[in-house]
Coordinates of C-alpha atoms in Angstrom, one line a residue:
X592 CA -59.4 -11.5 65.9
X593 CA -60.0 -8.4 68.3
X594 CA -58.5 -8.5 71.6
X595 CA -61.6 -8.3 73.7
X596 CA -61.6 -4.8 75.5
X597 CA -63.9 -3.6 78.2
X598 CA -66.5 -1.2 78.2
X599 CA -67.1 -0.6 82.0
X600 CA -66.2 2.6 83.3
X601 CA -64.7 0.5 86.6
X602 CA -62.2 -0.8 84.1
X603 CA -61.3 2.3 82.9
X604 CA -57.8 1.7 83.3
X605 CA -57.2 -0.9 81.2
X606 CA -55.5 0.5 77.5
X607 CA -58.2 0.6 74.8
X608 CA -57.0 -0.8 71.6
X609 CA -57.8 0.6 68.1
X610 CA -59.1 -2.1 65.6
X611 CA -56.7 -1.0 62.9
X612 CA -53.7 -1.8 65.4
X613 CA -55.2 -5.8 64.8
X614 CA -54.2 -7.9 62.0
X615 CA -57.6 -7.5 60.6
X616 CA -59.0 -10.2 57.9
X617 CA -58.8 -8.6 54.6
X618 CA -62.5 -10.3 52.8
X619 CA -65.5 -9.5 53.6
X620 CA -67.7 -9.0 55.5
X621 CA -65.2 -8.8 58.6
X622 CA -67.4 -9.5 61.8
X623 CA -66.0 -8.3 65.2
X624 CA -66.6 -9.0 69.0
X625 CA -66.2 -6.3 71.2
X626 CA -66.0 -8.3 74.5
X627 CA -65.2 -7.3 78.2
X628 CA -61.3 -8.3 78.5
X629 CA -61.7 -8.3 82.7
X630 CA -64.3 -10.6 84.2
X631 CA -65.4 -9.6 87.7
X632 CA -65.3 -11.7 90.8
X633 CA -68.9 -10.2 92.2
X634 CA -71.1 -9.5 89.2
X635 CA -73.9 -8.1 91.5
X636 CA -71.7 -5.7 93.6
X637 CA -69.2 -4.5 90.1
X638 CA -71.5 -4.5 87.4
X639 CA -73.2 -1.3 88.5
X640 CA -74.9 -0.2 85.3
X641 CA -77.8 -1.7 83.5
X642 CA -76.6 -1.9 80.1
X643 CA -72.9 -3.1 80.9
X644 CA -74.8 -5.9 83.1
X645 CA -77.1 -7.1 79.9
X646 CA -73.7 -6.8 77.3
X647 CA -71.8 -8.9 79.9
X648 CA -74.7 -11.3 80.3
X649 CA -75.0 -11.7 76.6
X650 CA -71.4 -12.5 76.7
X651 CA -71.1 -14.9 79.3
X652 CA -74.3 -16.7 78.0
X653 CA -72.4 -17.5 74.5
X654 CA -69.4 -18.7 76.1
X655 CA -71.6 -21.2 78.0
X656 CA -73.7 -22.1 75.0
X657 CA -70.4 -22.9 72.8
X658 CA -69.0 -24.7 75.6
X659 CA -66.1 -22.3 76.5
X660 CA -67.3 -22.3 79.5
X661 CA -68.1 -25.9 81.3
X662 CA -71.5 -25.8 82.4
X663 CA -73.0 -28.8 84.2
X664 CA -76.9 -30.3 82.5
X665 CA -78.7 -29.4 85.7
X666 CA -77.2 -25.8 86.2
X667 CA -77.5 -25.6 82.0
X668 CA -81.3 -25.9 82.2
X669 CA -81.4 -23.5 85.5
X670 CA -79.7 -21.0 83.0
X671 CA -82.0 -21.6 80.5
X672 CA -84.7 -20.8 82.3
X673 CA -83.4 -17.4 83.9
X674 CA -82.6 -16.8 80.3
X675 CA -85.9 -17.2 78.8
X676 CA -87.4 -15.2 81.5
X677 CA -85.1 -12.3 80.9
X678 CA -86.4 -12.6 76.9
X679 CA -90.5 -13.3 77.3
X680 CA -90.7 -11.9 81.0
X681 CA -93.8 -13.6 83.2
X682 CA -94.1 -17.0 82.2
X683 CA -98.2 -17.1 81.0
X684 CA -99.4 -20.2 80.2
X685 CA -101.9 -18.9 77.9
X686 CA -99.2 -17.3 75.8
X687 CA -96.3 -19.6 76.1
X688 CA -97.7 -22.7 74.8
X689 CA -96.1 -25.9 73.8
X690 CA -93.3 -25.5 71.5
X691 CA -92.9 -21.8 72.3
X692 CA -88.6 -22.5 72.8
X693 CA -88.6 -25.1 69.6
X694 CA -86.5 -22.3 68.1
X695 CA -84.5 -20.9 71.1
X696 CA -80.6 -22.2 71.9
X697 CA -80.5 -22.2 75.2
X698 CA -78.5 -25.5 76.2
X699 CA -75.1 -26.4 75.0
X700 CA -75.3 -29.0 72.1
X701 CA -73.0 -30.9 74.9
X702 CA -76.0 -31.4 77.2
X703 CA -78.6 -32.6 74.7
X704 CA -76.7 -35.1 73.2
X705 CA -75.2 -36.3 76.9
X706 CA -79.2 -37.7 77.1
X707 CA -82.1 -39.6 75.4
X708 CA -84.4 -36.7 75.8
X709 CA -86.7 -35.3 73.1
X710 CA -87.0 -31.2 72.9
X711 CA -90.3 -31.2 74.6
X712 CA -88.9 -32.8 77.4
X713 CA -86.0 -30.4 77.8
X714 CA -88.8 -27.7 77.2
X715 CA -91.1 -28.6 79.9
X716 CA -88.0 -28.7 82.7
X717 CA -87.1 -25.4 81.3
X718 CA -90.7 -24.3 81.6
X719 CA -91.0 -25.8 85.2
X720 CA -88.4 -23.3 86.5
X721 CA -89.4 -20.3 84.0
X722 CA -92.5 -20.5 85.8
X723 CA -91.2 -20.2 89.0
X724 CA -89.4 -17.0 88.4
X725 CA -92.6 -14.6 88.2
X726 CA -92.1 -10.9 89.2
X727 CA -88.3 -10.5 87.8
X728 CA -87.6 -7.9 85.8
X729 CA -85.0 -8.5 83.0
X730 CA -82.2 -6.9 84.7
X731 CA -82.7 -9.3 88.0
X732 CA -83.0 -12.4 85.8
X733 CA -79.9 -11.4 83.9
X734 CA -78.3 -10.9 87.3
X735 CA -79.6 -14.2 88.8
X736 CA -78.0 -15.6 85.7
X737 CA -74.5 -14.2 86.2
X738 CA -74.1 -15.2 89.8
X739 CA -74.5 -18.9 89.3
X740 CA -72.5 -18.4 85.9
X741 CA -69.5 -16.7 87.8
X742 CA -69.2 -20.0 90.5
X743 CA -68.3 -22.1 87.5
X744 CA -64.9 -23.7 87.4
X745 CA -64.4 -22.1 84.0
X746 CA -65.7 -18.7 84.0
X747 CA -63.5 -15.2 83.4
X748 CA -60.3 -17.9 82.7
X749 CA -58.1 -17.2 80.0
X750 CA -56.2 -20.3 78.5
X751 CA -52.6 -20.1 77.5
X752 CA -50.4 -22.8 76.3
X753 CA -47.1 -22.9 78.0
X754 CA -44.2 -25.7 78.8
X755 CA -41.9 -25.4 82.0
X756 CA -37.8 -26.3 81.9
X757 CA -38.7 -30.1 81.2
X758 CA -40.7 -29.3 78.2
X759 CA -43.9 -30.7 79.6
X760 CA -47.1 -28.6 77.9
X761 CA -49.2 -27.6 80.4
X762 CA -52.1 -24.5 80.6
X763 CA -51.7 -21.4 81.9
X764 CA -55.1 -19.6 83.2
X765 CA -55.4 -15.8 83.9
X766 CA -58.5 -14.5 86.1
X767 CA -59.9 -12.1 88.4
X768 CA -58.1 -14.8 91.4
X769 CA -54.9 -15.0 90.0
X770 CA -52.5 -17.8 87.9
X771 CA -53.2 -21.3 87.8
X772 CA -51.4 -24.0 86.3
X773 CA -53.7 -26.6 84.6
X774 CA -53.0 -30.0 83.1
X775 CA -53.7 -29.6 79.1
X776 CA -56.6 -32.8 80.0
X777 CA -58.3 -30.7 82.8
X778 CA -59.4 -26.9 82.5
X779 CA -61.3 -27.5 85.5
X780 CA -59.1 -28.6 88.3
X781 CA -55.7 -26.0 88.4
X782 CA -52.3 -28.1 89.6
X783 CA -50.9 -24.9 91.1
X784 CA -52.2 -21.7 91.7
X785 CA -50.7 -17.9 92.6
X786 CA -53.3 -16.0 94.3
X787 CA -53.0 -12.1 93.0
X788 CA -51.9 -10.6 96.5
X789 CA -48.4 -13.6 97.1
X790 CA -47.4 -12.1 93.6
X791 CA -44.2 -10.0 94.1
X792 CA -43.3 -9.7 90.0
X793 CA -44.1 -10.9 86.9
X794 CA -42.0 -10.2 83.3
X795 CA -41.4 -12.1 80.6
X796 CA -37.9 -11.9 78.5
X797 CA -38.8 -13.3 74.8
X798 CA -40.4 -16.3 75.1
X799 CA -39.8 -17.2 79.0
X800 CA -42.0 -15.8 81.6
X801 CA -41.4 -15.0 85.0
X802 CA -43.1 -15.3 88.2
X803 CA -41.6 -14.1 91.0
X804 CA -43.3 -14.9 94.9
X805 CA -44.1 -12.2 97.6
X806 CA -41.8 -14.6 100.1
X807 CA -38.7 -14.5 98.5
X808 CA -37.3 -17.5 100.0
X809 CA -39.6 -19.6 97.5
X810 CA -38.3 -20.0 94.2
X811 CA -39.4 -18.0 91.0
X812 CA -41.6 -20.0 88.7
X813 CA -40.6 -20.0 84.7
X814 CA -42.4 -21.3 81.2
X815 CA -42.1 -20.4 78.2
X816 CA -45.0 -19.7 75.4
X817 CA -45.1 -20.4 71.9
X818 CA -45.0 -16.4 70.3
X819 CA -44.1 -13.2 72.2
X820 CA -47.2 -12.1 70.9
X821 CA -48.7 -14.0 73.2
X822 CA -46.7 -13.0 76.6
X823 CA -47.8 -9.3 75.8
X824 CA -51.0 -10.5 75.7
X825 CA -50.4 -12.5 79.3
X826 CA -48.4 -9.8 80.8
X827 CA -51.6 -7.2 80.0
X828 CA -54.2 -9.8 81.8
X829 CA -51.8 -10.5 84.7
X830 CA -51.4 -6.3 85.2
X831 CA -55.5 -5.9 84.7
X832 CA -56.5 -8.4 87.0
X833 CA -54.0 -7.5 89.4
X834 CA -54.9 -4.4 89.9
X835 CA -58.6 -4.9 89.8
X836 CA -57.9 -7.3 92.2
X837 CA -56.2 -5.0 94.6
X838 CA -58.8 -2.4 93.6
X839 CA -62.0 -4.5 94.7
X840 CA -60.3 -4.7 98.1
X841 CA -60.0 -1.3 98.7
X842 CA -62.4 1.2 99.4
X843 CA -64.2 2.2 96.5
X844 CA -63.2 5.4 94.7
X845 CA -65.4 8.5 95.4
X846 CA -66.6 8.3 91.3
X847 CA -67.2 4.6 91.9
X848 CA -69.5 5.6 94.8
X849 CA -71.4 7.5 92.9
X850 CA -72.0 5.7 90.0
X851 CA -73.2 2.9 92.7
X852 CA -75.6 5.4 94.6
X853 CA -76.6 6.3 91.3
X854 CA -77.4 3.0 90.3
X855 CA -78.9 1.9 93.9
X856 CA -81.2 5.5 93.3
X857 CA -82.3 4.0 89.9
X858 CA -82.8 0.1 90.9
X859 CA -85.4 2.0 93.7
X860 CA -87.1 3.9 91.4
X861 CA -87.9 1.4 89.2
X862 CA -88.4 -1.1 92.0
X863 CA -91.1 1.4 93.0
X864 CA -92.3 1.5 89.3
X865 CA -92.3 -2.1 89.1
X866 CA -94.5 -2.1 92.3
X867 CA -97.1 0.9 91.4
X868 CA -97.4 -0.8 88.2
X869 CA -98.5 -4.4 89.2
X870 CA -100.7 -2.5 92.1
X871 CA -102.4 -0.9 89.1
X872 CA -102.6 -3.9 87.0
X873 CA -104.0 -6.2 90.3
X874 CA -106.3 -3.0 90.7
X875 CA -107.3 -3.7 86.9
X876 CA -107.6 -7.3 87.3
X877 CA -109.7 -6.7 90.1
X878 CA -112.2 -4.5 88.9
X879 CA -112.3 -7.0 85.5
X880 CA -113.3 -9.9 87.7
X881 CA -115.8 -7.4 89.7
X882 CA -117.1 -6.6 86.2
X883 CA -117.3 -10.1 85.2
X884 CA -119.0 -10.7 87.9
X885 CA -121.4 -8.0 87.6
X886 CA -122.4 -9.7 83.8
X887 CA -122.4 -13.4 85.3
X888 CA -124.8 -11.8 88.0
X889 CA -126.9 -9.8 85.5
X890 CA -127.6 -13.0 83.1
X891 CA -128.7 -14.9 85.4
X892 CA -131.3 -12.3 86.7
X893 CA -132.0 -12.1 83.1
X894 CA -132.5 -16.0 82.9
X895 CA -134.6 -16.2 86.5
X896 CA -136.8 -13.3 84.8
X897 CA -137.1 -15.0 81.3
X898 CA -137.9 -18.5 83.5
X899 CA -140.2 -16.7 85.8
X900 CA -142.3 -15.1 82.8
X901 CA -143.0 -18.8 81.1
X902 CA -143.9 -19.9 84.4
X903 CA -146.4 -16.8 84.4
X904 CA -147.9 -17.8 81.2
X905 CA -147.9 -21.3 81.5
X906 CA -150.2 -20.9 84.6
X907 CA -152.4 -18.2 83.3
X908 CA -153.0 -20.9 80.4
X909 CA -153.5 -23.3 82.6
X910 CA -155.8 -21.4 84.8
X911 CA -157.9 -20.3 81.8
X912 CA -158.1 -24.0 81.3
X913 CA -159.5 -25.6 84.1
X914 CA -162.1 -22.5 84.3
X915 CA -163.2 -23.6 81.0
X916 CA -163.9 -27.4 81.9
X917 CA -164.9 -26.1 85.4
X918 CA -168.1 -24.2 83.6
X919 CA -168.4 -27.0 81.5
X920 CA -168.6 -29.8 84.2
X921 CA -171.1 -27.6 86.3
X922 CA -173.5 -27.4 83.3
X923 CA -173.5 -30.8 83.0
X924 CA -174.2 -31.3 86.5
X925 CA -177.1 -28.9 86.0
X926 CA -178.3 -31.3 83.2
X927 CA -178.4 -34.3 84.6
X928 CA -179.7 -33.5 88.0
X929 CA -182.6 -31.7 85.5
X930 CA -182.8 -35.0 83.7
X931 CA -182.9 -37.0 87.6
X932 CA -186.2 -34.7 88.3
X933 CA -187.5 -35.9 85.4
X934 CA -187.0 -39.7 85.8
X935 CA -188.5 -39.0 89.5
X936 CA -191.3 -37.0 87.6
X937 CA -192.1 -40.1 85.4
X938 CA -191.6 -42.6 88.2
X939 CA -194.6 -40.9 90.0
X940 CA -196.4 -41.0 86.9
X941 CA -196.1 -44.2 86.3
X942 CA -196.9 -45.4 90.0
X943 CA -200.3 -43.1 89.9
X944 CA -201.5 -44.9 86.6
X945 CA -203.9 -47.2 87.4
X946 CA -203.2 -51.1 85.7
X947 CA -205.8 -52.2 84.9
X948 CA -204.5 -56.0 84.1
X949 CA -201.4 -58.2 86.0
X950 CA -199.4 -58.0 82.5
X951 CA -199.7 -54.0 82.2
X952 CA -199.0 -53.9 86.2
X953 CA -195.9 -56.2 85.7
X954 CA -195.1 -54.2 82.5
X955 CA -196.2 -51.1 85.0
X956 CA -193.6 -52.4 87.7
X957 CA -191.2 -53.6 85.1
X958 CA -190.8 -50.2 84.2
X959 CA -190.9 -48.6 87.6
X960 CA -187.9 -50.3 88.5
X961 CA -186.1 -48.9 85.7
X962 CA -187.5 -45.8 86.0
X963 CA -186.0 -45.7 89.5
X964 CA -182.9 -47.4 88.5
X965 CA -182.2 -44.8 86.1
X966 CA -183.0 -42.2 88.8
X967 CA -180.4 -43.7 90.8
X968 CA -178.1 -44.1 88.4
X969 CA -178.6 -40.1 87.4
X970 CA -178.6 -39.3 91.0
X971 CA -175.0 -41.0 91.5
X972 CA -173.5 -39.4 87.9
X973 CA -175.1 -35.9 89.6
X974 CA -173.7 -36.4 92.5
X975 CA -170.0 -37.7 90.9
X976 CA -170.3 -34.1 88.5
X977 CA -170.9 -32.0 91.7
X978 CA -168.1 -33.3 93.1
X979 CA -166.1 -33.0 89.9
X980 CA -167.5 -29.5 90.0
X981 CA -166.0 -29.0 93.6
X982 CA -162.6 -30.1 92.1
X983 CA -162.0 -28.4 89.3
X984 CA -162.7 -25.1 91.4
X985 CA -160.6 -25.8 93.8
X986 CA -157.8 -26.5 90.9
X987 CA -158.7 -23.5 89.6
X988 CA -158.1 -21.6 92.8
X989 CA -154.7 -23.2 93.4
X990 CA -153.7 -22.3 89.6
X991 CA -154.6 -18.2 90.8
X992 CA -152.4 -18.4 93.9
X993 CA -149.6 -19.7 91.7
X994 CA -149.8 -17.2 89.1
X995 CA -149.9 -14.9 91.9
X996 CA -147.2 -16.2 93.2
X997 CA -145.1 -16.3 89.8
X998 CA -146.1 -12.3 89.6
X999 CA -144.7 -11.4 93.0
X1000 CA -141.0 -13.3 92.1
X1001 CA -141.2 -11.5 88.9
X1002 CA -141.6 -7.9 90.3
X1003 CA -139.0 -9.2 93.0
X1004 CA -136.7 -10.0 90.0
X1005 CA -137.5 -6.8 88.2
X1006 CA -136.7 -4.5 91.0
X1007 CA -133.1 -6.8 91.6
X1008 CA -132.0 -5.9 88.3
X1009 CA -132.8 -2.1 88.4
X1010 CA -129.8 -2.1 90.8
X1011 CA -127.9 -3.1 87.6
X1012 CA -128.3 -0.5 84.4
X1013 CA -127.6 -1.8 81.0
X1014 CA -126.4 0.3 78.6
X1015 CA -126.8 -1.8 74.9
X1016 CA -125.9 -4.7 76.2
X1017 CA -123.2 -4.0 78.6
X1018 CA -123.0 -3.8 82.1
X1019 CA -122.0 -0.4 83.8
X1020 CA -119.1 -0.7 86.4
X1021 CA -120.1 0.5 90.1
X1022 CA -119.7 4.3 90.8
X1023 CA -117.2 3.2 93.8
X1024 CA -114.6 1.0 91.6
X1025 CA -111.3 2.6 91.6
X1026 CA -110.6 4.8 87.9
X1027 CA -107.4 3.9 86.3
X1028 CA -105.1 6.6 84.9
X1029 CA -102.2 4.9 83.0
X1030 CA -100.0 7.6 82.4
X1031 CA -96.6 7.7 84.2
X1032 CA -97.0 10.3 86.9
X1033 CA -93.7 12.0 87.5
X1034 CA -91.5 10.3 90.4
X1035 CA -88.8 12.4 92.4
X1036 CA -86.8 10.7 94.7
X1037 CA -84.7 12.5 97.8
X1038 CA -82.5 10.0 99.5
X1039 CA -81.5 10.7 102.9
X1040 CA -79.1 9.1 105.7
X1041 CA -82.4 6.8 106.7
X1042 CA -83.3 5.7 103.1
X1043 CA -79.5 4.6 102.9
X1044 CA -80.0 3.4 106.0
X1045 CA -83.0 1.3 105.1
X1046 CA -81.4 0.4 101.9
X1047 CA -78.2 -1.6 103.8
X1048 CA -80.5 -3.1 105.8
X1049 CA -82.7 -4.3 102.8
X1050 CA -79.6 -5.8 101.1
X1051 CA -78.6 -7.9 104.4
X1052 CA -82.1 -9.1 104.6
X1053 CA -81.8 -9.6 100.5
X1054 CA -78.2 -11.9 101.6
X1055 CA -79.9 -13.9 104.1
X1056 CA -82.5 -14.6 101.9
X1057 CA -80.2 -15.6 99.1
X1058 CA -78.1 -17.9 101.3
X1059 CA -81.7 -19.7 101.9
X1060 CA -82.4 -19.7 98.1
X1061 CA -79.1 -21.0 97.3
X1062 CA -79.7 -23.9 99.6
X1063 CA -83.0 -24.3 98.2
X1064 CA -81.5 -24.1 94.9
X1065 CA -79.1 -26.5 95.0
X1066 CA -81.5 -29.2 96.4
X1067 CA -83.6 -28.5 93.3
X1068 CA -80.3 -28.7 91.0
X1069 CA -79.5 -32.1 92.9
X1070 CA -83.5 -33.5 92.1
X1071 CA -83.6 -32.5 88.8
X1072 CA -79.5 -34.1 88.0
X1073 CA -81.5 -37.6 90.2
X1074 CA -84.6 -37.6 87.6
X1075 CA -82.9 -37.3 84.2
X1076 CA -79.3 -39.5 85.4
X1077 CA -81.6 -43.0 84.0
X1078 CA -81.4 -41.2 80.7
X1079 CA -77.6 -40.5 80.4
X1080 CA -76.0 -42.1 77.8
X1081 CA -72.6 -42.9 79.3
X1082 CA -70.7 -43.3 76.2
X1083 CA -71.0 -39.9 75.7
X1084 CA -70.0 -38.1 78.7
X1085 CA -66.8 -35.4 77.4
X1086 CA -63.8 -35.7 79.8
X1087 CA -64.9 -32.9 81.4
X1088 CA -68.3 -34.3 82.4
X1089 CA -66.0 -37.0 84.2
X1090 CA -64.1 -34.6 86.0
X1091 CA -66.9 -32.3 87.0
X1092 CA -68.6 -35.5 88.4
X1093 CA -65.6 -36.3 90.5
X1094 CA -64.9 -33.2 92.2
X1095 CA -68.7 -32.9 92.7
X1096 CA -68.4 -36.1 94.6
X1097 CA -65.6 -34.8 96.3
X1098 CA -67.6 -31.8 97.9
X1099 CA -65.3 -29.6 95.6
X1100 CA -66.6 -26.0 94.4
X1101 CA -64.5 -23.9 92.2
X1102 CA -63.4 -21.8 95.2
X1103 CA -62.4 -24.5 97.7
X1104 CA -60.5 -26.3 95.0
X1105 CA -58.2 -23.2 94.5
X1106 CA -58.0 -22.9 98.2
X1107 CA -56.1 -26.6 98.6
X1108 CA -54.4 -26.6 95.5
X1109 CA -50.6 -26.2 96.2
X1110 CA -48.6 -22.4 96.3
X1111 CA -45.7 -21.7 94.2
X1112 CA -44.4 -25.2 94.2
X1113 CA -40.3 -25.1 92.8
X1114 CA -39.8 -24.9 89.2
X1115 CA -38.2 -28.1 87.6

């Protein structure tokens, strides 16, 4: 096993290790983790460049997943989710369907089997908080994910097992704070701890180790380990942390500030990249939905036209129509008033024709009263046709005015469109719509006393806001621990699910926990 070793130029003074100076596994193949050996206390404020902050990330996210380091189910799916947005970026729902994390690890095997819950279910609480990180970069979500990673009890703690005089086995954890003395049942909560800067000394001599107080009226503490292999290994944490410790609490060395104005020039410049980029693609969405718009407006000119030009025909049919049975009714009319003189024509006739005898005047009469009632009755169906007549023209009137009608909405239509050219089918975007050049236009960047200026007062604002988030945050890790408690399945909570429960209903956070635990109690 490699010693892990770090990679950041901040640690640069801790020794670098050849492989060959490990006992290396002889078969093959021989895998090897190169990890960072320091963890720091402010990931944000030490990690200064990119890639160390995405190695680191990698690392810490491992440890988590295969449980080295005790992550609670609520924080475990808030990591998840900063996780998958640092791999697929913008959460799009057309894209990330259902079942797009079936094959992802993202929870400790811990936390699914702590609950009845299917993997859509764990999926779609993920997915509730992906969502809500839109507009973070990788390197932000990565970052987001290291600062609630870093306020676990667990995190940057190296484990050692020791035993004090009485020969009671106990753990000894080395981090970024100092030493703390746990029981081998609880990693989480320390017994004792020795805070880097009340450390006067600290040696080992073979197997027993040494650790001397600042206040020298307090006694040293001893324990021994199992292999002086293992207090070398000790003795080089305690001396790295130490003196990072020390470090991070002095001012920061002049290449150290410049490596972090280098890195504040590059998170601007990108910031700005990031920012002329989504102007440009909100510019493109924009002038997509004006385009869209443009078609939806044009087909429907093109179906008012197409509707307008049936109407057009149906009333120049229908005007040809009642034309047609107007001519026809008036000739009829013509006829039978024709056929009405006629009967009258007879009826005189017949009245001037002298009857001779009563049975050829009854006869006579007989048919003079027919004669007239049929002159009647023509005079009525003449009259009836005339007014018929009168009808149909006045039909045939309304039917013109309609198809004028139908012609003027059409030429209205017609002259809409014009506004609108079509070439084969598609619809031209306006002359004023904004023209979209996608290649990177060079960016030069010349940071003065006010940008710095600007830049402190922008990471203030950024703390403030954070504080508010955090708060916010922590109500959302509290509603989302409420919903899924009724499906915990209490027989298989670890022992330290219990004792992350307890000090959570203790009000106790990794920090404050160190804080009361007692100082350099005597040795016995």
């Amino acid at each position: 096993m490699v010693e892990p070793v770090s990679k950041h130029r901040v640690f640069s003074s801790c020794p670098i290790l050849q492989v060959l100076d490990h006992d290396v596994p002889t078969e093959e193949p021989v895998t090897f983790h190169f990890l960072a050996k320091f963890y720091p206390e402010n990931a944000e404020e030490e990690l200064v460049q990119e890639i160390t902050q995405h190695l680191f990330f990698l690392q810490v996210k491992k440890q988590i997943l295969d449980e080295k380091i005790y992550c609670p189910p609520e924080a475990s799916v808030l990591l998840a989710s900063y996780a998958v947005q640092a791999k697929y970026g913008d959460y799009d729902p057309t894209v990330h369907q259902r079942g797009f994390l079936a094959q992802e690890e993202l929870l400790p095997k811990r936390v699914i089997n702590l609950y009845q819950m299917t993997p859509e279910m764990w999926e779609e609480r993920i997915t509730a908080w992906y969502a809500e990180h839109r507009g973070r970069a990788r390197d932000e979500a990565e970052m987001e994910y290291l600062k609630i990673a870093q306020d676990l009890e667990m995190y940057g703690v190296n484990y050692f097992a020791i035993r004090n005089k009485k020969g009671t086995e106990l753990l000894l954890g080395v981090d970024a704070l100092g030493l703390h003395i746990y029981d081998p049942e609880n990693r989480l909560t320390p017994k004792i701890s020795f805070p880097w800067n009340e450390i006067r000394n600290i040696s080992y001599s073979d197997k027993e180790f040494t650790i001397k107080p600042l206040d020298k009226k307090i006694d040293v503490f001893k324990f021994n380990s199992s292999k002086l292999r293992v207090n070398k290994l000790i003795l080089q944490l305690c001396i790295g942390n130490h003196d990072l410790f020390m470090r991070r609490r002095k001012a920061d060395s002049l290449e150290v500030q410049q490596m972090k104005a280098q890195a504040r020039e590059e998170k601007a410049r990108k910031q700005m990249e990031r920012q002329r980029l989504a102007r440009e693609k909100q510019m493109r969405e924009e002038a997509e939905r004006t385009r869209d718009e443009l078609e939806r407006r044009l087909l429907q000119l093109k179906e008012e036209a197409t509707m307008a030009n049936e109407a057009l025909m149906r009333s120049e049919e229908t005007a040809d129509l009642l034309a047609e049975k107007a001519q026809i009714t008036e000739e009829e009319a013509k006829l039978l008033a024709q056929k009405a003189a006629e009967a009258e024509q007879e009826m005189q006739r017949i009245k001037a024709t002298a009857i001779r005898t009563e049975e050829e005047k009854r006869l006579m009469e007989q048919k003079v009263l027919e004669a007239e009632m049929l002159a009647l009755k023509m005079a009525e169906e003449s009259e009836r046709r005339a007014k018929e007549a009168d009808q149909l023209k006045q039909d045939l009137q309304e039917a013109r005015e309609s198809e004028r009608r139908a012609k003027q909405k059409l030429l209205e239509i017609t002259s809409k469109s014009s506004y609108t050219p079509m070439n084969s089918g598609m619809t031209a975007l306006p002359a004023d719509l904004p023209s979209f050049n996608l290649i990177s236009e060079s960016l030069s960047f010349d940071f003065k006393d006010t940008d710095m200026k600007r830049l402190s007062m922008e990471i203030e604002k950024e703390k403030v806001e954070y504080m508010e988030k955090s708060k916010h945050l922590q109500e959302q890790l509290n509603e989302l621990k409420t919903e899924i408690e009724a499906l915990k399945l209490k027989e298989r909570e670890t022992a330290l699910d219990i004792l992350h429960n307890e000090n959570a209903d203790r009000g106790n956070s990794k920090h404050n926990t160190i804080k009361k635990v007692p100082r350099f109690l005597p040795c016995s």
